[in-house]
Short mmCIF file of C-alpha atoms in Angstrom, two decimals:
data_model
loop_
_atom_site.label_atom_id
_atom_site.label_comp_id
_atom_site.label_asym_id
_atom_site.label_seq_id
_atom_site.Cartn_x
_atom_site.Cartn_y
_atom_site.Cartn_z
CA UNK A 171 59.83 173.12 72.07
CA UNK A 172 60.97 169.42 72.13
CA UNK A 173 64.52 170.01 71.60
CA UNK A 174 64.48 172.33 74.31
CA UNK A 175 63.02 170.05 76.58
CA UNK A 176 65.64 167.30 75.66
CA UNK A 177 68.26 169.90 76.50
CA UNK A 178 66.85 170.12 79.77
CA UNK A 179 66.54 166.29 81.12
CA UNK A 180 70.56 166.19 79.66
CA UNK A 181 71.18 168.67 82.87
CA UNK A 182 72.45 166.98 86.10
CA UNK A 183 69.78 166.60 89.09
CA UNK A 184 70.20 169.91 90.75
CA UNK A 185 71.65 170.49 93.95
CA UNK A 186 69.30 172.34 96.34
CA UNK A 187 70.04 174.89 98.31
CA UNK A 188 68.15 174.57 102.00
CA UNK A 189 66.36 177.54 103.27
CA UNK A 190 65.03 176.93 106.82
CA UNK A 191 61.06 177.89 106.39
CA UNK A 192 61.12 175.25 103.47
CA UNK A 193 62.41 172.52 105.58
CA UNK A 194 59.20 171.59 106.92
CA UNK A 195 57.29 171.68 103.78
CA UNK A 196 59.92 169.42 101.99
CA UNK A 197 59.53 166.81 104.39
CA UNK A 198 55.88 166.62 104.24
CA UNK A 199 56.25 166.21 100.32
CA UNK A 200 58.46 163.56 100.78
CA UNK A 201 56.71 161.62 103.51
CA UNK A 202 53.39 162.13 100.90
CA UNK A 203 55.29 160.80 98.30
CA UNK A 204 57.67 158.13 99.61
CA UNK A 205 60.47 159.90 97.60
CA UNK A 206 63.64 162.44 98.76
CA UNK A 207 62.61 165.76 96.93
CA UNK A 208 65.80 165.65 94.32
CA UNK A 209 64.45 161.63 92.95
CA UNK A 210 60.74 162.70 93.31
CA UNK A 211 61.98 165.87 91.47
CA UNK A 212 64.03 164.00 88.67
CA UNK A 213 60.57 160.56 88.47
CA UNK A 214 58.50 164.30 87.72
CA UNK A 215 60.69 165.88 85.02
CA UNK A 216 60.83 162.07 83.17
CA UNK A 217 57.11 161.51 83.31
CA UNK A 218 56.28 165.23 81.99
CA UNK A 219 59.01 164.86 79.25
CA UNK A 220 57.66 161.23 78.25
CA UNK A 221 53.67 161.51 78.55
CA UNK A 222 53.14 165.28 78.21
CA UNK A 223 51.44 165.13 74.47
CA UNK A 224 50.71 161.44 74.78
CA UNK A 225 48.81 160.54 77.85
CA UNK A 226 47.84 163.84 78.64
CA UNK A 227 47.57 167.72 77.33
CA UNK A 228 48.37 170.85 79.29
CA UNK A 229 47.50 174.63 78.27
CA UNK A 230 50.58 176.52 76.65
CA UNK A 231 50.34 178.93 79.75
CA UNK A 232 50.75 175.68 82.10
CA UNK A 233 53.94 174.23 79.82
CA UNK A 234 55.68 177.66 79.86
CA UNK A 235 55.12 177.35 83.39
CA UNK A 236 56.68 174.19 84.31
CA UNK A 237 59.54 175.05 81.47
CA UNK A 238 60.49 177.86 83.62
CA UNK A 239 60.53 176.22 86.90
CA UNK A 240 62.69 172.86 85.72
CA UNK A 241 65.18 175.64 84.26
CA UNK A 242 65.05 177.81 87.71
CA UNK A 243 65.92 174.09 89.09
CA UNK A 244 68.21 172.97 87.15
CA UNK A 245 70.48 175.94 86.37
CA UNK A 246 69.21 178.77 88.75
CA UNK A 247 67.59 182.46 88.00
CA UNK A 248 67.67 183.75 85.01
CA UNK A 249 70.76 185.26 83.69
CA UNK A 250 70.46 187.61 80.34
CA UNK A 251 73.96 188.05 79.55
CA UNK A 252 74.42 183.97 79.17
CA UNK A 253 72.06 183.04 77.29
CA UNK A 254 71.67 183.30 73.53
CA UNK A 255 70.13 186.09 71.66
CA UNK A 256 65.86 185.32 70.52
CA UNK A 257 65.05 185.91 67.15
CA UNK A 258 62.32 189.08 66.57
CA UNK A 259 60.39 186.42 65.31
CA UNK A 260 60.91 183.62 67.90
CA UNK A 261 57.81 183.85 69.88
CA UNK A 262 58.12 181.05 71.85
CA UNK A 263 61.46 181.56 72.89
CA UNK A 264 60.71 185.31 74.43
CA UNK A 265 57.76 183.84 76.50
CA UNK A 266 59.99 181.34 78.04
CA UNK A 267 62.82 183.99 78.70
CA UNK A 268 59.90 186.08 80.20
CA UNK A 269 58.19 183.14 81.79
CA UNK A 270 61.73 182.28 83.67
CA UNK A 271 62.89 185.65 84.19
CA UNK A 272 59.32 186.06 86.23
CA UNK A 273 60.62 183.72 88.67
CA UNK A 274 62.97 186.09 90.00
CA UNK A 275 65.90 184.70 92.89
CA UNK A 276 63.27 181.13 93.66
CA UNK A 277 65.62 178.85 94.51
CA UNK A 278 66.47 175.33 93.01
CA UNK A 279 65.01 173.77 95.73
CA UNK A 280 61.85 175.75 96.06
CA UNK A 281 61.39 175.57 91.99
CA UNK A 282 62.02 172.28 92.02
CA UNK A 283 59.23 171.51 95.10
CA UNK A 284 56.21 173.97 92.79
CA UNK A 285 57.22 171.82 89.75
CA UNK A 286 56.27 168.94 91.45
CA UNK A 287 53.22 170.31 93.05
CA UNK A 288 51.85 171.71 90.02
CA UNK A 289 52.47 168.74 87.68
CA UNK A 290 50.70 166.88 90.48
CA UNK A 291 48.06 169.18 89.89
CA UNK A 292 47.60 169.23 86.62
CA UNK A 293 47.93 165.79 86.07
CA UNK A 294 45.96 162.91 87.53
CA UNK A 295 48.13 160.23 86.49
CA UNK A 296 51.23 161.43 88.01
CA UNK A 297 50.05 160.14 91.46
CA UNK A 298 49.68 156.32 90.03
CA UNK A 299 53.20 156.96 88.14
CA UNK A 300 55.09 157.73 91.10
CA UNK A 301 53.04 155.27 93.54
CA UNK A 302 54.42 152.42 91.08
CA UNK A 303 58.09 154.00 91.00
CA UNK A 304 57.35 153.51 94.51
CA UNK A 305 56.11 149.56 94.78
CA UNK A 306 59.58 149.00 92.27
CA UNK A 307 61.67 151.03 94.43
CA UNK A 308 60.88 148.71 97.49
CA UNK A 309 60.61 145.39 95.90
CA UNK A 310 64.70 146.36 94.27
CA UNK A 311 65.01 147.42 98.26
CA UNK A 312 63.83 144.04 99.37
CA UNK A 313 65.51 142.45 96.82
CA UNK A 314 68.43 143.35 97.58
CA UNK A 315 68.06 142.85 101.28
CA UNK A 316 67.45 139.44 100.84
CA UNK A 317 70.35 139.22 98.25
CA UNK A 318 72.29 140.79 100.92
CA UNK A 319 71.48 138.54 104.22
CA UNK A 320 71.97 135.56 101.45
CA UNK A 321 74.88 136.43 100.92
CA UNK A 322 75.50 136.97 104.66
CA UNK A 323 74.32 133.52 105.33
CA UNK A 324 76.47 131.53 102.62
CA UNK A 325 79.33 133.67 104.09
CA UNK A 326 78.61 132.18 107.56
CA UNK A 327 77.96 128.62 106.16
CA UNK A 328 81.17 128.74 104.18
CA UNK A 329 82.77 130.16 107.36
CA UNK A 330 81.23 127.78 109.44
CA UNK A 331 81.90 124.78 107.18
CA UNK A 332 85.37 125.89 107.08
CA UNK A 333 85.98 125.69 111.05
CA UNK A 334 84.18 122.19 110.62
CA UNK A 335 86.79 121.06 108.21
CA UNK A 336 89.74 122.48 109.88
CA UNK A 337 88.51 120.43 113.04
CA UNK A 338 87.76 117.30 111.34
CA UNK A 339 91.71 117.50 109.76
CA UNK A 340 93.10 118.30 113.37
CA UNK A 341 91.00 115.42 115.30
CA UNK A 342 92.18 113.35 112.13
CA UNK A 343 95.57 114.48 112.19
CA UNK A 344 95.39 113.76 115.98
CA UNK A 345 94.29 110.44 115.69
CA UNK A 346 96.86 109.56 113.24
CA UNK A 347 99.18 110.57 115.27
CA UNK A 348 97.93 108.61 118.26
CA UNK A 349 97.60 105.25 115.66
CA UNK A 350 101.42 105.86 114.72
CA UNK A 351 102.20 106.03 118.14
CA UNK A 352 100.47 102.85 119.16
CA UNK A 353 101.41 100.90 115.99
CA UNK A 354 105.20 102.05 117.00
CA UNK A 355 104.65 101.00 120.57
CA UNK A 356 103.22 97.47 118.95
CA UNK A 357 105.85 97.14 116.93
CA UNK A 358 108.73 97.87 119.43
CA UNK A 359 106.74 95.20 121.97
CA UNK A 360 106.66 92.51 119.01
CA UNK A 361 110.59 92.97 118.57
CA UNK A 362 111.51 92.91 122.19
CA UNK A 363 108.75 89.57 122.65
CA UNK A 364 110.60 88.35 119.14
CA UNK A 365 114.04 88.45 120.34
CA UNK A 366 112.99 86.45 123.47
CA UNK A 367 111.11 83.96 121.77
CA UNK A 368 114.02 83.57 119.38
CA UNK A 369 116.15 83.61 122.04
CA UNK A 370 114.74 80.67 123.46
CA UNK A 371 114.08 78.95 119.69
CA UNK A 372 116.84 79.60 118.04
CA UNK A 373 119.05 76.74 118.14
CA UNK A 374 115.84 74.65 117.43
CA UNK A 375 115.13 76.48 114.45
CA UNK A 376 118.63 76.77 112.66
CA UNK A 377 119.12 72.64 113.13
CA UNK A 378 115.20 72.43 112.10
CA UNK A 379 116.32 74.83 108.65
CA UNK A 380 119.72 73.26 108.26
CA UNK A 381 117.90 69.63 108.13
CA UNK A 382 115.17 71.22 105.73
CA UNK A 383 117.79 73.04 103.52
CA UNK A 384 121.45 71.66 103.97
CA UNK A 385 124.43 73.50 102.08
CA UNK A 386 121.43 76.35 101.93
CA UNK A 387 122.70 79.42 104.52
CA UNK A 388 119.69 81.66 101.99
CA UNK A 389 116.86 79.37 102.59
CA UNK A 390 117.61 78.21 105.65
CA UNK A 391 117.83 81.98 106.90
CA UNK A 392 114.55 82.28 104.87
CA UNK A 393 112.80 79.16 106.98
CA UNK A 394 113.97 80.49 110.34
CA UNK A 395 112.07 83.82 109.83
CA UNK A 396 109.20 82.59 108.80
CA UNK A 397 109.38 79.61 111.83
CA UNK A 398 110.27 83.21 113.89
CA UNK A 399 106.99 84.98 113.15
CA UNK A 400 104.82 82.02 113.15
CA UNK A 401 106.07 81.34 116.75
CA UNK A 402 105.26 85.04 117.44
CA UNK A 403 101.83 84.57 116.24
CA UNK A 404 101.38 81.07 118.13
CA UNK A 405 102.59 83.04 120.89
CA UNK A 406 100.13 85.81 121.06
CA UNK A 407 97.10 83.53 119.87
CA UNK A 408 98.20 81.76 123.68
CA UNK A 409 98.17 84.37 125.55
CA UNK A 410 94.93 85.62 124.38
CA UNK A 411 93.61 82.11 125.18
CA UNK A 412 95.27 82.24 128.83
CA UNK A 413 93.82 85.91 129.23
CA UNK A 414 90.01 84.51 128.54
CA UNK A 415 91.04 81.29 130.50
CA UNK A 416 91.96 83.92 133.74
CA UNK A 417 88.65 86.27 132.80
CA UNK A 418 86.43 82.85 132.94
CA UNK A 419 87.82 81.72 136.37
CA UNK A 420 87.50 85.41 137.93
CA UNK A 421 84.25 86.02 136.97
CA UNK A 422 83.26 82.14 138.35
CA UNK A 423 84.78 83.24 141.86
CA UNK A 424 82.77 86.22 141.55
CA UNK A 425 79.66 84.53 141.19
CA UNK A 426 80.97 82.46 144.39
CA UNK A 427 81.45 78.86 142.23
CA UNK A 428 84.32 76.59 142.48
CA UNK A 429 86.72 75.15 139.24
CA UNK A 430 85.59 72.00 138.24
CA UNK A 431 88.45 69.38 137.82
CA UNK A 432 88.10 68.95 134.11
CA UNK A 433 88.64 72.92 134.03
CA UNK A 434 91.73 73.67 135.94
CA UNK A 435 93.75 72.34 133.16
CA UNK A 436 92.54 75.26 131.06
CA UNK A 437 94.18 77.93 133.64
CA UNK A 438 97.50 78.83 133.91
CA UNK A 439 99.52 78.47 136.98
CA UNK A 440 101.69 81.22 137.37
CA UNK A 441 104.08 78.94 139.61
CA UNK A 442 104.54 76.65 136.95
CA UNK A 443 107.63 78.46 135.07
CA UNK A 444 109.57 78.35 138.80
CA UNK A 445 108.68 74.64 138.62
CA UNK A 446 111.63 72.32 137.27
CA UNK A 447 111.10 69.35 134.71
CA UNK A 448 110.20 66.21 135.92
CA UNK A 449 111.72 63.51 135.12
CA UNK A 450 110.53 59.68 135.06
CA UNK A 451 112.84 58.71 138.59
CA UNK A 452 110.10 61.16 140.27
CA UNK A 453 107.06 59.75 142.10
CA UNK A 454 104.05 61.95 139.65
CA UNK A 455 101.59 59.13 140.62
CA UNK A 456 99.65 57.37 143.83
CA UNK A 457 97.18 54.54 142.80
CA UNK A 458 96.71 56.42 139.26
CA UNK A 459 96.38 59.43 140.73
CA UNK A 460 98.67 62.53 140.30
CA UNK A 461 100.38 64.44 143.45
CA UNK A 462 102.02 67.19 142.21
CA UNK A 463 101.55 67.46 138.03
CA UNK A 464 104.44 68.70 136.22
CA UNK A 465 104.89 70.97 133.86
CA UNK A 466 105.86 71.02 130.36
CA UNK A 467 107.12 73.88 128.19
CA UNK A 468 104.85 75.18 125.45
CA UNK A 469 105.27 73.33 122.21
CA UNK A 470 106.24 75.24 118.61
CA UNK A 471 104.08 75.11 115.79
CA UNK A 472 104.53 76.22 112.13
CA UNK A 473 103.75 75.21 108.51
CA UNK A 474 105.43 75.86 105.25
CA UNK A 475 104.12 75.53 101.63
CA UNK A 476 106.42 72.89 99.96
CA UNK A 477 103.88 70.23 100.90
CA UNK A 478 104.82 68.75 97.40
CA UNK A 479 109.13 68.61 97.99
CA UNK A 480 108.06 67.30 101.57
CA UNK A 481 105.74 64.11 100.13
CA UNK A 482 107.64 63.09 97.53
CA UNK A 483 110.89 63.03 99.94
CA UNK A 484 108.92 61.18 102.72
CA UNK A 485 107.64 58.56 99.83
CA UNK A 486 111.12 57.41 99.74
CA UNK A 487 110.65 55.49 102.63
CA UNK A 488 107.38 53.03 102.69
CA UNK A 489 107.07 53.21 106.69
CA UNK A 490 106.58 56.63 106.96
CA UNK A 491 103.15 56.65 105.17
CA UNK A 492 100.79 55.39 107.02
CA UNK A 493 97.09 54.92 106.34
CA UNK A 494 94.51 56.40 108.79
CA UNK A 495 90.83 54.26 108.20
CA UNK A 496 87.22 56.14 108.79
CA UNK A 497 86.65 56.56 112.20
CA UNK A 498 90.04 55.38 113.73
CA UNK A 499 93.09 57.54 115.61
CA UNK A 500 96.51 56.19 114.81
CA UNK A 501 98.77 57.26 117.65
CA UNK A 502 102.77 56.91 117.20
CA UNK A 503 104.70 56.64 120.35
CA UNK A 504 107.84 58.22 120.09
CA UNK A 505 110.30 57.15 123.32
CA UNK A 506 113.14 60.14 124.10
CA UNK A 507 116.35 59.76 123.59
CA UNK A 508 119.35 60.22 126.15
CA UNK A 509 121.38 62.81 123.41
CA UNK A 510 118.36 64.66 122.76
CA UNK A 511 116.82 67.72 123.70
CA UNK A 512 113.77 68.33 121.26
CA UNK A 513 111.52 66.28 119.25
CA UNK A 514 110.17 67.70 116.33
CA UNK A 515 107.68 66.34 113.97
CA UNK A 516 106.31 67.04 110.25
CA UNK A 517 103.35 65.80 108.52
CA UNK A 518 100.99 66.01 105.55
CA UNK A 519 98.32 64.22 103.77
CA UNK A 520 97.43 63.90 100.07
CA UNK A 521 93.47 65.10 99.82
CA UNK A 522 91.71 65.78 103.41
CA UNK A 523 92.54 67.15 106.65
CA UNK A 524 93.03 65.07 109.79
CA UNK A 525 93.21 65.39 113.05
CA UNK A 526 96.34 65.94 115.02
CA UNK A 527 97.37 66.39 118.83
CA UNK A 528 100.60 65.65 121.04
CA UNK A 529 100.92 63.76 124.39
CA UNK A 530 103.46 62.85 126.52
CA UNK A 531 103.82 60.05 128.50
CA UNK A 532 105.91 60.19 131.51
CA UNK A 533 108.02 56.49 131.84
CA UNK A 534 110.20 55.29 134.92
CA UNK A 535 111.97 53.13 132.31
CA UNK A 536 115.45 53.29 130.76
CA UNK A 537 114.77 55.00 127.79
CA UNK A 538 116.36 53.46 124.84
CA UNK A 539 116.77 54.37 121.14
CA UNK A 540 114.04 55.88 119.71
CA UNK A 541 111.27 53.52 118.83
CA UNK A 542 107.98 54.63 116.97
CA UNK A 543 105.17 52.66 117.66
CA UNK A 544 101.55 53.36 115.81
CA UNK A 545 98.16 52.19 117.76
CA UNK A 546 95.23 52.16 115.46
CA UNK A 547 92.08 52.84 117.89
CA UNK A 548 88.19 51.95 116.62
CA UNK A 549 85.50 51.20 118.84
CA UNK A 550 86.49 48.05 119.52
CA UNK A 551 89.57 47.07 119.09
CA UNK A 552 93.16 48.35 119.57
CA UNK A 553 95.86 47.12 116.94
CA UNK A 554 99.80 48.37 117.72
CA UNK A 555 102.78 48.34 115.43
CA UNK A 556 106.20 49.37 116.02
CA UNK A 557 108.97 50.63 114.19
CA UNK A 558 112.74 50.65 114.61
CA UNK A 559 114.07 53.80 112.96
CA UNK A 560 117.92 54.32 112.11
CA UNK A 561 120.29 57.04 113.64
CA UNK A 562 118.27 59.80 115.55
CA UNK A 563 115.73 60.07 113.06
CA UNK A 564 112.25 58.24 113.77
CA UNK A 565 109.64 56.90 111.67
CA UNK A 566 111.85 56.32 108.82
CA UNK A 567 112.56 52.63 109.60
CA UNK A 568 111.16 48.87 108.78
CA UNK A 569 107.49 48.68 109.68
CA UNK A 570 106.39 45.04 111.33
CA UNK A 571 103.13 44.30 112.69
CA UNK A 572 102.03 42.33 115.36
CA UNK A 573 98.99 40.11 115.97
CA UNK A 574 95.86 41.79 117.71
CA UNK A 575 97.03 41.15 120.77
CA UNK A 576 97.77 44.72 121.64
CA UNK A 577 101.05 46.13 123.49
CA UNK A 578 101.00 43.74 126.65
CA UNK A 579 103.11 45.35 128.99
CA UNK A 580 103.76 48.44 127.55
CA UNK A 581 100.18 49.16 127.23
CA UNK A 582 99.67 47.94 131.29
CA UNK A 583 102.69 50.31 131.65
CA UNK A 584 100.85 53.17 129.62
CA UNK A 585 97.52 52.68 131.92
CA UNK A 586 99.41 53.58 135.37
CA UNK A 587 101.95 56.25 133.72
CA UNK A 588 100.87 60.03 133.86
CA UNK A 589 99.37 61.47 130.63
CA UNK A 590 99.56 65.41 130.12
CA UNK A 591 98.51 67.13 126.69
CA UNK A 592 100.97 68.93 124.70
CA UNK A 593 99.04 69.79 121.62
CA UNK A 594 95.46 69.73 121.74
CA UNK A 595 93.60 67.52 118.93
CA UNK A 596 92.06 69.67 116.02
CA UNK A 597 91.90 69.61 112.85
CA UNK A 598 94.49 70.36 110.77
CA UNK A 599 94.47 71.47 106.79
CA UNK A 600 97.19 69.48 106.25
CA UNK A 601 96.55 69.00 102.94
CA UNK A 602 97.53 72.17 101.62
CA UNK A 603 100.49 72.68 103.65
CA UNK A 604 103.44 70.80 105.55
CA UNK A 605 102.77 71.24 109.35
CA UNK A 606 105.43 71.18 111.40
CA UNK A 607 106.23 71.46 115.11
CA UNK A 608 108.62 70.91 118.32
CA UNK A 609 108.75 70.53 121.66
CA UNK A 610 111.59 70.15 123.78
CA UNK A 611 111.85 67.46 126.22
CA UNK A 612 110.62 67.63 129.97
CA UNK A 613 111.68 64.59 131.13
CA UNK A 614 112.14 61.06 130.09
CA UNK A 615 108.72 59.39 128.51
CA UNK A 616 107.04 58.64 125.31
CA UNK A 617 105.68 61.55 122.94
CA UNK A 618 102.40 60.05 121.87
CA UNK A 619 101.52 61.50 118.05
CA UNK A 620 98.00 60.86 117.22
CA UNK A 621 96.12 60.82 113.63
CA UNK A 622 92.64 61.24 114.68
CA UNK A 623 90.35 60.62 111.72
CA UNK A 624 87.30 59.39 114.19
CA UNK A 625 85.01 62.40 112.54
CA UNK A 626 85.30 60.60 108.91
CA UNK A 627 82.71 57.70 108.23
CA UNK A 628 83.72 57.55 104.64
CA UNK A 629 87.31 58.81 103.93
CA UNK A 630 90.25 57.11 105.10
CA UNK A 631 93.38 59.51 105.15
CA UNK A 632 96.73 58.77 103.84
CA UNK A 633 99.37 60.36 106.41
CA UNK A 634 102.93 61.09 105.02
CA UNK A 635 105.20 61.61 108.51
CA UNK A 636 108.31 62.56 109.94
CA UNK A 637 110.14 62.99 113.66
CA UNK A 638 113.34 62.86 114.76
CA UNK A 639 115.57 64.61 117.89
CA UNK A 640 118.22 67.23 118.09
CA UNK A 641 120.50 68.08 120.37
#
């Protein structure tokens, strides 16, 4: 009896055939047991197979029964002439033939719907048995619903994340692009403002290298592009000063004010570069007071880093160290020459910065040879000494000192002649590199140098200077 019934659940789930009065009936088993007729058939056949004997016990009328209809199920009628021969003995095998052969032409369908019904009626447990196939059947169901609209989502995300990413490379792309463009345009406007500016500096810069490095053509071309590039940097760092200078003034018209006089110096006038020189023959001055103020070119600034080379060369001569006391400016007056064109000055001091500005001094004088005279200014008093350089170079010459008398004329000379500012006073860290500088002359006058150490109540500062003229 077992092994037949193990023969049976081996058979494939039967295909029904579909008669139209059973339709109706089918679909209220199916809507009674949450289950399509051929999986409600197959849960029935596994639950009779596994608890029949175990968790229940059926009458040998009501297991020939049920034998019969999962064979008219599974294979159809009853066929005699393919199936084995019984034994005369084998009871139980003739009341199974007989049992099946009962059932006549039932379909699969229909013998697989009465198997059902009548296991459900001979068994009470088979309704809790199915109604649990039934709770796992959804919860798989939900499962894998919610597997499936996670996997839905992370699609999305990933799809969505992608997008994001293949934006954030474009705008990025994009915006490289735009930063190569503008550092090209930057770059193309720093060469064509470099060749102008070097235009204009270049013959100051290769006698400026050439007395630096002489016999040198690979330093000297070394100095003049680094001079270059710091006078393209001076440059800019002015016109950004001139640009806030014009954005101050504006917005004070807007507000309806007027320029106070100690502030128009600080604006630019756009007339000036269409103004010429002015030379010391030209009346600048009624009863101390200025008529039409001239205009000087913008001065040249640089430093360079062989603040060691540049002390230990200036050392050489005694006058051109000078000594700068706590709270005192030393100015040296430089006078212009008549074969020069440019003044240029170096300096450099051994521990501590100093101060350091240009003036110049407009003089109706001859002007002479160049003389170098240094004023040392307190509080009280005013003490002058002048030097007598050789050649074209100043402040390389024998140092004598007067009395404290002062400068006499020159000094009653200085207090009616017109003053402008070439290089404003700040201060300087000359002591960790040479500064240098040049401006080229406007006129004929005195270039007044100054040392200002007025900020130091302690330290007096030990100056090592140069200046001389080129053609």
């Amino acid at each position: 009896m077992a092994s037949d019934g193990d023969q049976e659940a081996r058979g494939d789930e039967c295909a029904m055939d579909e008669k139209p009065q059973q339709v109706e009936q089918v679909q209220e088993v199916e809507t009674t047991w949450g289950f399509a007729l051929p999986e409600l058939y197959h849960l029935a056949l596994t639950f009779y197979k596994e608890k029949e004997g175990k968790a229940f016990q059926l009458s040998y009328d009501s297991r020939l029964s049920l034998m019969a209809l999962s064979k008219q199920a599974s294979t159809g009628p009853y066929q005699p002439e393919s199936g084995s021969d019984v034994g005369y003995l084998d009871v139980l095998g003739s009341d199974r033939r007989r049992e099946w052969a009962a059932l006549g032409e039932m379909g699969k369908q229909e013998a697989a719907l009465k198997f059902v019904e009548k296991l459900a009626a001979l068994c009470s447990t088979f309704g809790p048995y199915i109604a649990s196939h039934r709770i796992e059947r959804d919860e798989r169901e939900r499962r894998r619903r919610e597997e499936a609209e996670r996997m839905r989502l992370e699609a999305e995300e990933a799809e969505r994340r992608q997008r994001e990413e293949d934006e954030r490379r474009r705008m990025e792309e994009q915006q490289n692009k735009l930063q190569e463009e503008e550092r090209l345009r930057q770059e193309q406007q720093k060469q064509q403002i470099m060749l102008a500016l070097n235009a204009q500096t270049s013959t100051q810069f290769q006698q400026y290298a050439a007395q630096q490095f002489p016999g040198n053509p690979a330093q000297q071309q070394l100095l003049i592009r680094q001079l270059q590039e710091q006078h393209y940097l001076q440059y800019i760092q002015q016109l950004y000063q001139m640009q806030i200078a014009q954005q101050a003034a504006a917005l004070k018209e807007q507000e309806g004010g007027s320029t106070k006089p100690g502030n128009e110096a600080q604006v630019q006038d756009d007339t000036c570069a269409d103004r010429p020189p002015v030379t010391a023959g030209e009346d600048v001055l009624d009863n101390g007071h200025e008529e039409s103020r001239p205009c000087l070119a913008a001065p040249s600034m640089w430093t360079r880093p062989q603040i060691r080379d540049f002390k230990e060369k200036v050392r050489q001569d005694a006058e051109s160290v000078i000594t700068v006391g706590r709270g005192e400016v030393v100015t040296v007056r430089v006078p212009t020459h008549d074969e020069g064109s440019y003044l240029f000055w170096e300096f450099a001091t051994d521990h501590y910065d100093v101060g350091f500005g240009v003036c110049f001094e407009w003089s109706e004088g001859q002007a002479g040879p160049p003389n170098v005279h240094l004023s040392e200014s307190s509080e009280e008093e005013e003490d002058e000494v002048e030097v007598d350089p050789p050649g074209e170079v100043a402040g390389n010459g024998d140092v004598t000192t007067d009395g404290g008398a002062g400068s006499g004329g020159a000094g009653e000379q200085s207090a009616k002649a017109l003053v402008q500012e070439v290089v404003p006073v700040y201060r300087r860290d000359c002591h960790v590199e040479v500064y240098a500088g040049s401006h080229q002359y406007p006129g004929r006058g005195v270039y007044l140098l100054k040392f200002d150490n007025s900020y130091s109540l302690w330290r007096s500062k030990t100056v090592y200077y140069r200046v001389y003229y080129t053609r």
